[in-house]
Amino acid sequence: MSESDSNKKLLGDLLVEKGLIGTDQLQRALADQRQNGGRLGYCLVRLGLLSAETLIEFFKENESAGHVLEDAAVRQQAAGAVPRSLALYYKIAPIKLEGNLLTVALAEVPHPQLVRMLAEITGLRMDALIQSEQQIRALIDSSYRLPIDPGLEFSSFDDNAFVIADSRKGIKALTSGQLKNETHVGERFRSMIAEAIKEKFREILIKPEADQAVVYFKKETLKQSEFALTSAQQDDITFLLFRLAKMNLLQQKKAQNGRFIVKVNDRRIQMVVSNTPTIYGTRFLLEMFDEKILKHSFDELLKPFPEVRNHIEDFLTVAGKGILIITGPDGSGRTHFLYSLLSRAKEIYRNIHMLEISIRYPLTEIHQNEVSADEMERSLEEYLYQPPELLAIASLKTVRAAELSFLMAARIPVVVILSSFDAYKAVEWLCTHNLKSPLKAGLLHTIISPRKIPRVCPHCSVPYESGMKDFVSTQKLPAGQLKMNQGCDFCRNQEDLPSEIFFECFRINEEAIQWILKDHSAAHLRSSARSAGRNILYDLVIRDAFSDHLDMLAIAKLQAAL
């Protein structure tokens, strides 16, 4: 709830009575209200005298001090005064437009001049009040309506659906040449998906640029399609995709995952949606997901790395307990590899549970639970009393979560994602945070670090001379032509530059435990592993670089860690 005009004095008195503000602070807020407008609660928050969270909690306990919201028709009329993209970005819900006075609700006050800026943009006087983010989201959903489209099917409990073709309902996709500028968002989106399905593309990339959004299709590499979106159309597509994929409209500044069903007559296709914020707007990757591909991906990825495959098989079929860590920086392929690994684990275990901060792919026969980073520790504690046969965690963010994972690993196999530069940095992190004892006890089975290395660009690559002699001498490899990418338009514009994936594998056996007990620094562990004949990530990658097709600038980052 939020405050009403008729209860300003009561609200102020109640806040003072509760000890949430002092009398001087109340007088200061009232003076600001007389000068700048807005509800009293908003003024208190804007001045930093009271937090929005505290005020919202106060309204929950004191409903008589609250504001009764207008009905949907009134709010939809008010929504015409505030651009939807602006409302979503600043978490603003238009409430009522009366003459030249616009009442708006805010979940937070990111900077003190926000309302003044809104007044300048809209040309209206502002009356601001505070609401919870959950309420703001519900208000925006009902205030800004999607265009009416017979193919939109929303569900409260199951995945939403979008119909591409249905002969019984008379729904049919237009070709790109039949689309007109005024064609509404549903028809345009339907045509994009239909074209991708027709040409057997598995991915659709909607990439915003300065004055438009470009649409790409992908099989092995990206191909620019005939579809392009104006800024207004991109705004419509963004709103549609967030609603369809059940992602949080008010969290567009954060990467999210969601999904919906595509219907083509009697055929149903799972569409997985990933969004990434950019300076030009939200970038969307849509994947036509088939779970069978994950198992195929697991087999294909590890075909060149039989040692990695053997350690995973030992962990899944022989060990019976312990932790297998998948590590690497963002973009290394660690999440996709986890899903691929679980496709193999399903063939061995029946009761698999997974804790995910954001569910990317829906997996059959696996209990997937989406929890926030703040809820992860509590969720792990609950599993201590009734563990599954295998637990997967994506991902570990805190020391306490790591401790709980090791407690679980004393009884069952646990597979986790841990963000780190490579396998050796992951061990260093664990030991630095007083987790050397479970390693000494043998609870850490293996650390696998996937890494994607871009291929040489056919347009801008040049010979790489720096450090070439050192590469040749240390690796005892024949001199070859190493190349690096300079960064041309092709490199910059191709969102998913062709790359090769490598797997570093650090098996924590008795030999490795002795290295850790002596010195757990990543540098010492890498040096010990190389001396013992183990392949570190750099050694694996540099050999292929001599085949004249990997970008040496990316490899230089691995060399710098040595």
XYZ file of C-alpha atoms in Angstrom:
562
model
C 0.000 0.000 0.000
C 0.981 3.667 -0.249
C -0.171 6.916 1.238
C -3.181 9.027 0.268
C -3.554 12.793 0.209
C -6.264 12.754 2.858
C -3.995 10.997 5.328
C -0.798 13.092 5.033
C -0.964 14.323 8.603
C -1.931 10.927 9.940
C 0.867 9.310 7.958
C 3.454 11.734 9.308
C 2.222 11.349 12.879
C 2.205 7.579 12.581
C 5.764 7.491 11.215
C 6.951 9.673 14.092
C 5.011 7.591 16.599
C 6.639 4.407 15.266
C 10.061 5.993 15.607
C 10.738 5.713 11.878
C 11.387 9.443 11.491
C 11.831 12.398 13.815
C 9.692 15.549 14.049
C 12.390 17.654 12.358
C 12.566 15.166 9.501
C 8.782 15.265 9.101
C 8.814 19.075 8.901
C 11.600 18.951 6.336
C 9.640 16.489 4.178
C 6.447 18.567 4.448
C 8.335 21.659 3.329
C 9.761 19.736 0.362
C 6.283 18.507 -0.494
C 4.872 22.052 -0.537
C 7.692 23.166 -2.818
C 8.059 20.203 -5.200
C 4.832 18.194 -4.881
C 4.489 14.428 -4.480
C 3.097 12.366 -1.628
C 4.672 12.622 1.787
C 6.117 9.097 1.669
C 7.778 9.818 -1.665
C 9.288 13.034 -0.318
C 10.711 11.184 2.688
C 12.295 8.580 0.402
C 13.588 11.142 -2.100
C 15.277 13.118 0.682
C 16.868 9.962 2.064
C 15.010 10.268 5.378
C 13.298 6.902 4.995
C 13.988 3.889 2.776
C 11.388 2.701 0.274
C 11.543 -0.787 1.823
C 10.758 0.560 5.314
C 7.862 2.648 4.006
C 6.361 -0.302 2.108
C 6.562 -2.502 5.217
C 4.875 0.280 7.198
C 1.970 0.384 4.722
C 1.505 -3.394 5.008
C 1.000 -2.959 8.750
C -1.046 0.260 8.495
C -3.485 -0.111 5.608
C -5.575 2.835 6.756
C -2.709 5.119 5.701
C -2.726 3.647 2.199
C -3.878 4.728 -1.231
C -6.678 2.924 -3.112
C -5.464 2.377 -6.687
C -7.546 3.406 -9.677
C -9.170 0.759 -11.874
C -7.460 -0.608 -14.995
C -9.251 1.685 -17.484
C -8.081 4.812 -15.621
C -4.510 3.487 -15.371
C -4.437 2.538 -19.056
C -5.429 6.080 -19.957
C -2.654 7.429 -17.754
C -0.156 5.015 -19.350
C -0.461 6.952 -22.613
C 1.423 9.815 -20.981
C 4.557 7.802 -20.081
C 6.520 5.856 -22.726
C 6.492 2.158 -21.857
C 10.275 1.804 -22.165
C 10.705 4.649 -19.658
C 8.190 3.110 -17.246
C 10.021 -0.227 -17.317
C 13.508 1.226 -17.010
C 12.714 3.433 -14.009
C 10.042 1.129 -12.509
C 7.248 3.677 -12.836
C 3.529 2.800 -12.945
C 1.141 5.532 -14.184
C -1.904 5.624 -11.891
C -4.172 8.479 -12.944
C -4.194 11.417 -15.360
C -6.441 14.263 -14.238
C -6.095 17.448 -16.255
C -2.367 18.174 -16.363
C -1.654 16.247 -13.136
C -0.226 12.742 -13.544
C -0.123 10.422 -10.522
C 2.648 7.821 -10.739
C 3.889 5.072 -8.414
C 7.591 4.301 -8.020
C 9.352 1.312 -6.470
C 12.493 3.320 -5.748
C 13.992 6.773 -6.255
C 17.241 6.131 -8.184
C 18.087 9.836 -8.261
C 16.389 12.887 -6.729
C 15.598 14.587 -10.062
C 13.660 11.639 -11.527
C 10.194 13.160 -11.061
C 11.352 16.527 -12.377
C 12.754 14.744 -15.452
C 9.416 12.956 -15.953
C 7.612 16.268 -15.765
C 9.857 17.679 -18.504
C 9.368 14.632 -20.743
C 5.583 14.465 -20.365
C 4.852 18.175 -19.971
C 2.698 17.337 -16.939
C 2.835 18.010 -13.218
C 3.806 14.950 -11.207
C 2.216 13.486 -8.088
C 4.512 10.643 -6.987
C 3.898 7.906 -4.441
C 5.768 4.760 -3.353
C 4.710 1.174 -4.097
C 6.451 -2.205 -3.798
C 8.287 -3.526 -6.854
C 5.898 -6.481 -6.990
C 2.927 -4.115 -7.123
C 4.634 -1.901 -9.721
C 5.192 -4.940 -11.935
C 1.533 -5.957 -11.688
C 0.396 -2.390 -12.426
C 2.619 -2.092 -15.515
C 1.454 -5.487 -16.791
C -2.179 -4.374 -16.642
C -1.644 -0.754 -17.687
C 0.388 -1.329 -20.863
C -1.561 -3.743 -22.991
C -0.164 -6.030 -25.664
C -1.680 -5.722 -29.166
C -4.547 -8.151 -29.621
C -3.279 -11.245 -31.449
C -5.163 -14.549 -31.828
C -1.902 -16.467 -31.417
C -1.093 -15.275 -27.897
C -2.033 -17.862 -25.260
C -1.189 -16.920 -21.672
C -1.270 -19.401 -18.798
C -0.976 -18.821 -15.060
C 0.514 -22.254 -14.358
C 2.086 -23.641 -17.556
C 4.365 -22.063 -20.152
C 2.778 -19.364 -22.289
C 2.337 -20.184 -25.983
C 2.547 -18.365 -29.315
C 0.735 -19.827 -32.339
C 2.603 -19.583 -35.646
C 0.110 -21.522 -37.744
C -3.298 -23.030 -37.047
C -5.554 -23.887 -39.975
C -8.588 -24.213 -37.704
C -8.144 -20.694 -36.293
C -7.069 -19.217 -39.622
C -3.650 -18.196 -38.276
C -0.898 -18.092 -40.890
C 2.480 -16.339 -40.949
C 3.241 -13.655 -43.523
C 6.515 -13.645 -45.424
C 9.015 -10.853 -44.766
C 8.032 -9.261 -48.093
C 4.373 -9.093 -47.069
C 5.063 -7.197 -43.848
C 4.332 -3.491 -43.765
C 5.680 -0.867 -41.379
C 2.331 -0.679 -39.581
C 2.112 -4.466 -39.129
C 1.660 -5.080 -35.420
C 4.235 -6.843 -33.286
C 2.504 -10.229 -33.165
C 2.427 -10.647 -36.958
C 6.032 -9.489 -37.311
C 7.242 -11.849 -34.600
C 5.247 -14.719 -36.132
C 6.913 -14.157 -39.509
C 10.399 -14.182 -37.965
C 9.856 -17.505 -36.204
C 8.146 -19.082 -39.222
C 11.066 -18.143 -41.478
C 13.594 -19.604 -39.027
C 11.645 -22.878 -38.793
C 11.232 -23.093 -42.571
C 14.979 -22.678 -43.184
C 15.836 -25.085 -40.306
C 17.643 -22.488 -38.191
C 17.786 -23.327 -34.489
C 18.498 -19.864 -33.065
C 17.190 -16.338 -33.564
C 19.232 -13.373 -32.372
C 17.590 -9.955 -32.007
C 20.438 -7.489 -31.679
C 19.693 -3.802 -30.946
C 21.836 -1.146 -32.610
C 21.848 2.645 -32.529
C 18.778 3.248 -34.723
C 17.284 -0.218 -35.260
C 17.446 -3.872 -34.221
C 18.900 -6.445 -36.603
C 17.623 -10.037 -36.648
C 20.031 -12.927 -37.247
C 19.400 -16.642 -37.763
C 21.882 -19.348 -36.819
C 22.726 -22.958 -37.637
C 26.497 -23.220 -37.302
C 27.201 -19.517 -37.831
C 25.077 -16.374 -37.764
C 23.358 -15.146 -40.895
C 21.674 -11.754 -41.097
C 18.009 -12.138 -41.994
C 15.749 -9.874 -44.049
C 14.016 -8.749 -40.855
C 14.869 -5.462 -39.145
C 13.030 -3.620 -36.389
C 12.563 0.078 -35.846
C 13.102 1.409 -32.329
C 9.334 1.338 -31.710
C 9.051 -2.227 -33.016
C 12.010 -3.276 -30.874
C 10.226 -1.814 -27.846
C 7.102 -3.826 -28.726
C 9.102 -7.048 -29.232
C 10.855 -6.514 -25.888
C 7.556 -6.121 -24.035
C 6.080 -9.149 -25.839
C 9.061 -11.423 -25.113
C 9.239 -10.515 -21.444
C 5.539 -11.342 -21.105
C 5.658 -14.507 -23.201
C 8.787 -15.936 -21.522
C 7.600 -14.914 -18.021
C 10.685 -12.837 -17.287
C 10.701 -9.882 -14.883
C 9.881 -6.713 -16.800
C 11.392 -4.549 -14.075
C 14.768 -6.313 -14.161
C 15.770 -5.460 -17.719
C 19.149 -4.277 -16.475
C 19.960 -7.904 -15.548
C 20.426 -10.963 -17.756
C 17.479 -13.380 -17.455
C 16.242 -16.656 -18.922
C 12.729 -17.760 -19.744
C 10.778 -19.898 -22.190
C 7.501 -20.306 -24.062
C 5.877 -22.802 -26.436
C 5.708 -22.259 -30.193
C 2.731 -23.996 -31.839
C 2.735 -24.891 -35.536
C -0.571 -26.680 -36.096
C -0.141 -29.887 -34.041
C 3.602 -29.418 -33.501
C 4.945 -27.905 -30.270
C 8.443 -26.404 -30.013
C 10.105 -25.308 -26.760
C 11.579 -21.826 -27.251
C 14.235 -20.866 -24.697
C 14.810 -17.113 -24.319
C 17.929 -15.424 -22.932
C 18.134 -11.656 -22.649
C 21.177 -9.451 -22.142
C 21.074 -5.676 -21.517
C 23.130 -3.528 -23.910
C 23.611 0.220 -24.336
C 21.099 0.180 -27.211
C 18.432 -1.948 -25.539
C 17.775 -5.597 -24.736
C 19.450 -8.297 -26.818
C 17.481 -11.539 -27.137
C 18.671 -15.019 -28.058
C 15.856 -17.456 -28.862
C 16.779 -21.151 -29.044
C 14.493 -23.881 -30.372
C 15.323 -26.371 -27.664
C 15.425 -30.138 -28.090
C 16.693 -32.003 -25.032
C 18.086 -34.789 -27.227
C 20.682 -32.310 -28.470
C 22.193 -32.062 -24.982
C 23.126 -35.756 -24.900
C 24.546 -35.487 -28.404
C 26.407 -32.340 -27.327
C 27.950 -34.157 -24.337
C 29.269 -36.956 -26.530
C 30.556 -34.607 -29.235
C 32.182 -32.122 -26.859
C 34.211 -34.761 -25.063
C 35.186 -36.879 -28.066
C 38.579 -35.080 -28.366
C 39.037 -35.227 -24.573
C 38.778 -38.893 -23.506
C 40.584 -38.221 -20.200
C 37.881 -35.746 -19.161
C 35.179 -38.225 -20.170
C 36.837 -40.981 -18.116
C 36.993 -38.832 -14.964
C 33.309 -37.886 -15.334
C 32.328 -41.524 -15.791
C 34.347 -42.455 -12.703
C 32.604 -39.728 -10.709
C 29.105 -40.744 -11.864
C 29.419 -44.526 -11.799
C 32.180 -45.439 -9.303
C 32.792 -42.700 -6.714
C 29.227 -42.551 -5.376
C 29.916 -39.270 -3.556
C 32.083 -36.143 -3.687
C 32.034 -32.920 -5.680
C 32.691 -32.311 -9.355
C 33.243 -28.607 -10.056
C 32.670 -26.978 -13.438
C 34.466 -23.649 -13.499
C 35.442 -20.840 -15.840
C 34.632 -17.172 -16.464
C 31.382 -15.922 -17.996
C 31.050 -17.039 -21.603
C 33.320 -20.064 -21.168
C 30.557 -22.594 -21.878
C 30.325 -23.858 -18.286
C 26.505 -23.687 -17.995
C 25.853 -25.466 -21.294
C 28.343 -28.158 -20.292
C 26.568 -28.667 -16.960
C 23.274 -29.292 -18.751
C 25.015 -31.657 -21.165
C 26.599 -33.562 -18.276
C 23.218 -33.943 -16.580
C 21.833 -35.536 -19.742
C 24.381 -38.310 -19.125
C 23.674 -38.406 -15.353
C 19.977 -39.084 -16.065
C 20.955 -42.448 -17.537
C 22.403 -43.470 -14.139
C 20.344 -41.688 -11.463
C 16.575 -41.416 -11.160
C 16.308 -38.835 -8.387
C 18.282 -35.788 -9.531
C 17.602 -32.315 -8.137
C 19.007 -29.041 -9.399
C 19.200 -25.626 -7.725
C 19.505 -22.818 -10.261
C 19.596 -19.065 -9.886
C 18.055 -18.913 -13.349
C 16.700 -21.952 -15.231
C 18.001 -21.829 -18.784
C 16.827 -25.171 -20.195
C 13.880 -27.265 -18.972
C 15.012 -30.856 -18.340
C 12.694 -33.838 -18.088
C 13.096 -36.281 -15.179
C 15.107 -33.692 -13.186
C 13.607 -31.630 -10.356
C 14.671 -28.085 -11.251
C 14.230 -25.450 -8.546
C 14.838 -21.775 -9.304
C 16.150 -19.946 -6.230
C 17.694 -16.523 -5.790
C 21.325 -16.162 -4.715
C 20.052 -15.097 -1.272
C 17.943 -18.265 -0.963
C 20.644 -20.718 -2.059
C 22.088 -21.383 1.403
C 18.665 -22.037 2.953
C 17.754 -24.377 0.100
C 20.984 -26.331 0.558
C 20.321 -26.647 4.287
C 16.943 -28.228 3.538
C 18.581 -30.849 1.326
C 20.846 -31.919 4.201
C 17.870 -33.686 5.814
C 16.559 -35.380 2.672
C 19.223 -35.526 -0.035
C 18.472 -36.727 -3.578
C 20.614 -39.280 -5.412
C 22.529 -36.477 -7.153
C 22.432 -32.718 -6.640
C 23.461 -30.063 -9.170
C 24.009 -26.426 -8.175
C 24.245 -23.467 -10.544
C 25.980 -21.750 -9.021
C 27.996 -21.334 -5.790
C 28.301 -17.686 -4.747
C 29.197 -17.821 -1.044
C 31.580 -19.659 1.264
C 28.648 -20.980 3.319
C 27.062 -22.462 0.188
C 30.391 -24.178 -0.590
C 30.568 -25.549 2.965
C 27.037 -26.968 2.687
C 27.886 -28.501 -0.684
C 30.831 -30.373 0.831
C 28.596 -31.613 3.660
C 26.235 -32.994 1.017
C 29.169 -34.453 -0.920
C 30.085 -36.687 2.016
C 26.894 -38.639 1.213
C 25.992 -38.112 -2.470
C 27.526 -36.890 -5.755
C 27.272 -33.102 -6.122
C 27.943 -31.188 -9.357
C 28.445 -27.435 -9.006
C 29.318 -24.393 -11.071
C 31.903 -22.101 -9.488
C 32.971 -18.943 -11.285
C 36.762 -18.762 -11.564
C 39.524 -18.178 -14.134
C 40.432 -21.866 -14.359
C 40.614 -25.089 -12.334
C 43.661 -24.008 -10.336
C 42.171 -20.653 -9.374
C 39.085 -22.528 -8.169
C 41.228 -24.619 -5.798
C 43.002 -21.491 -4.589
C 39.632 -19.874 -3.796
C 38.445 -22.897 -1.825
C 41.640 -23.109 0.224
C 41.779 -19.347 0.827
C 38.304 -19.633 2.367
C 39.285 -22.385 4.829
C 37.947 -25.280 2.765
C 41.216 -27.192 2.530
C 40.023 -29.902 4.972
C 37.324 -31.386 2.682
C 39.886 -31.416 -0.129
C 42.324 -33.268 2.119
C 39.531 -35.719 2.946
C 39.117 -36.484 -0.744
C 35.666 -34.927 -1.185
C 36.705 -32.906 -4.248
C 36.820 -35.394 -7.107
C 37.588 -33.345 -10.230
C 37.515 -29.777 -11.515
C 36.683 -29.265 -15.185
C 37.264 -25.904 -16.842
C 35.769 -25.459 -20.341
C 37.004 -22.511 -22.399
C 35.880 -21.149 -25.756
C 38.710 -19.746 -27.919
C 37.741 -17.649 -31.001
C 38.986 -18.783 -34.366
C 41.122 -16.608 -36.607
C 39.060 -13.994 -38.449
C 39.268 -14.435 -42.253
C 39.121 -10.667 -42.761
C 41.434 -8.981 -40.271
C 43.872 -11.537 -38.824
C 47.584 -10.746 -39.025
C 50.724 -12.658 -37.996
C 51.322 -12.716 -34.262
C 55.011 -12.112 -33.565
C 55.091 -11.248 -29.846
C 56.526 -14.090 -27.769
C 56.489 -16.513 -30.705
C 59.970 -17.863 -29.987
C 58.986 -18.549 -26.390
C 55.932 -20.486 -27.560
C 57.998 -22.650 -29.879
C 60.784 -23.356 -27.384
C 58.605 -24.109 -24.325
C 56.174 -26.329 -26.200
C 58.841 -27.992 -28.394
C 56.583 -27.497 -31.370
C 57.591 -26.669 -34.946
C 57.483 -22.994 -35.820
C 54.168 -22.148 -37.389
C 52.269 -19.052 -38.423
C 50.412 -17.765 -35.356
C 47.724 -15.172 -35.999
C 45.656 -12.696 -34.038
C 42.416 -10.854 -34.746
C 42.623 -7.077 -34.979
C 38.887 -6.505 -34.577
C 37.175 -5.631 -37.865
C 33.474 -5.045 -38.508
C 33.008 -8.772 -39.076
C 34.505 -9.606 -35.668
C 32.571 -6.913 -33.845
C 29.227 -7.493 -35.529
C 29.198 -11.281 -35.425
C 27.679 -11.899 -32.012
C 28.727 -15.510 -31.794
C 32.160 -15.600 -33.414
C 33.080 -19.194 -34.420
C 35.153 -20.743 -31.674
C 36.570 -24.020 -30.429
C 36.033 -25.361 -26.950
C 38.744 -26.922 -24.796
C 38.521 -28.727 -21.458
C 41.065 -28.441 -18.664
C 40.718 -31.293 -16.169
C 42.273 -31.259 -12.684
C 41.770 -34.643 -11.013
C 42.193 -34.224 -7.245
C 43.954 -37.472 -6.437
C 46.530 -38.111 -3.709
C 49.283 -36.532 -5.798
C 47.261 -33.323 -6.257
C 46.333 -33.224 -2.551
C 50.037 -33.185 -1.656
C 50.583 -30.216 -3.989
C 47.665 -28.403 -2.338
C 48.925 -29.053 1.191
C 52.355 -27.729 0.263
C 51.154 -24.550 -1.484
C 47.593 -23.963 -2.665
C 48.371 -20.966 -4.891
C 47.174 -21.337 -8.476
C 50.649 -20.631 -9.855
C 52.225 -23.428 -7.790
C 49.476 -25.897 -8.691
C 49.789 -25.165 -12.423
C 53.566 -25.551 -12.252
C 53.263 -28.836 -10.338
C 50.694 -30.165 -12.793
C 52.880 -29.356 -15.793
C 55.938 -30.897 -14.160
C 53.927 -34.070 -13.575
C 52.952 -34.220 -17.246
C 49.391 -33.001 -16.846
C 47.916 -30.708 -19.484
C 46.834 -27.288 -18.267
C 44.432 -25.212 -20.331
C 47.180 -23.180 -21.989
C 49.060 -26.305 -23.147
C 45.898 -27.709 -24.740
C 45.087 -24.490 -26.581
C 48.546 -23.533 -27.829
C 48.943 -26.789 -29.747
C 45.901 -26.004 -31.831
C 47.055 -22.431 -32.311
C 49.918 -23.789 -34.364
C 47.357 -25.273 -36.728
C 46.851 -21.677 -37.840
C 43.226 -21.118 -36.803
C 42.977 -19.738 -33.234
C 43.130 -16.109 -32.144
C 46.412 -15.537 -30.303
C 45.111 -12.489 -28.409
C 42.662 -14.776 -26.584
C 45.438 -17.294 -25.923
C 47.741 -14.568 -24.579
C 45.339 -14.144 -21.650
C 45.964 -17.778 -20.707
C 49.720 -17.308 -21.077
C 49.605 -14.313 -18.723
C 48.316 -16.564 -15.935
C 51.392 -18.815 -16.057
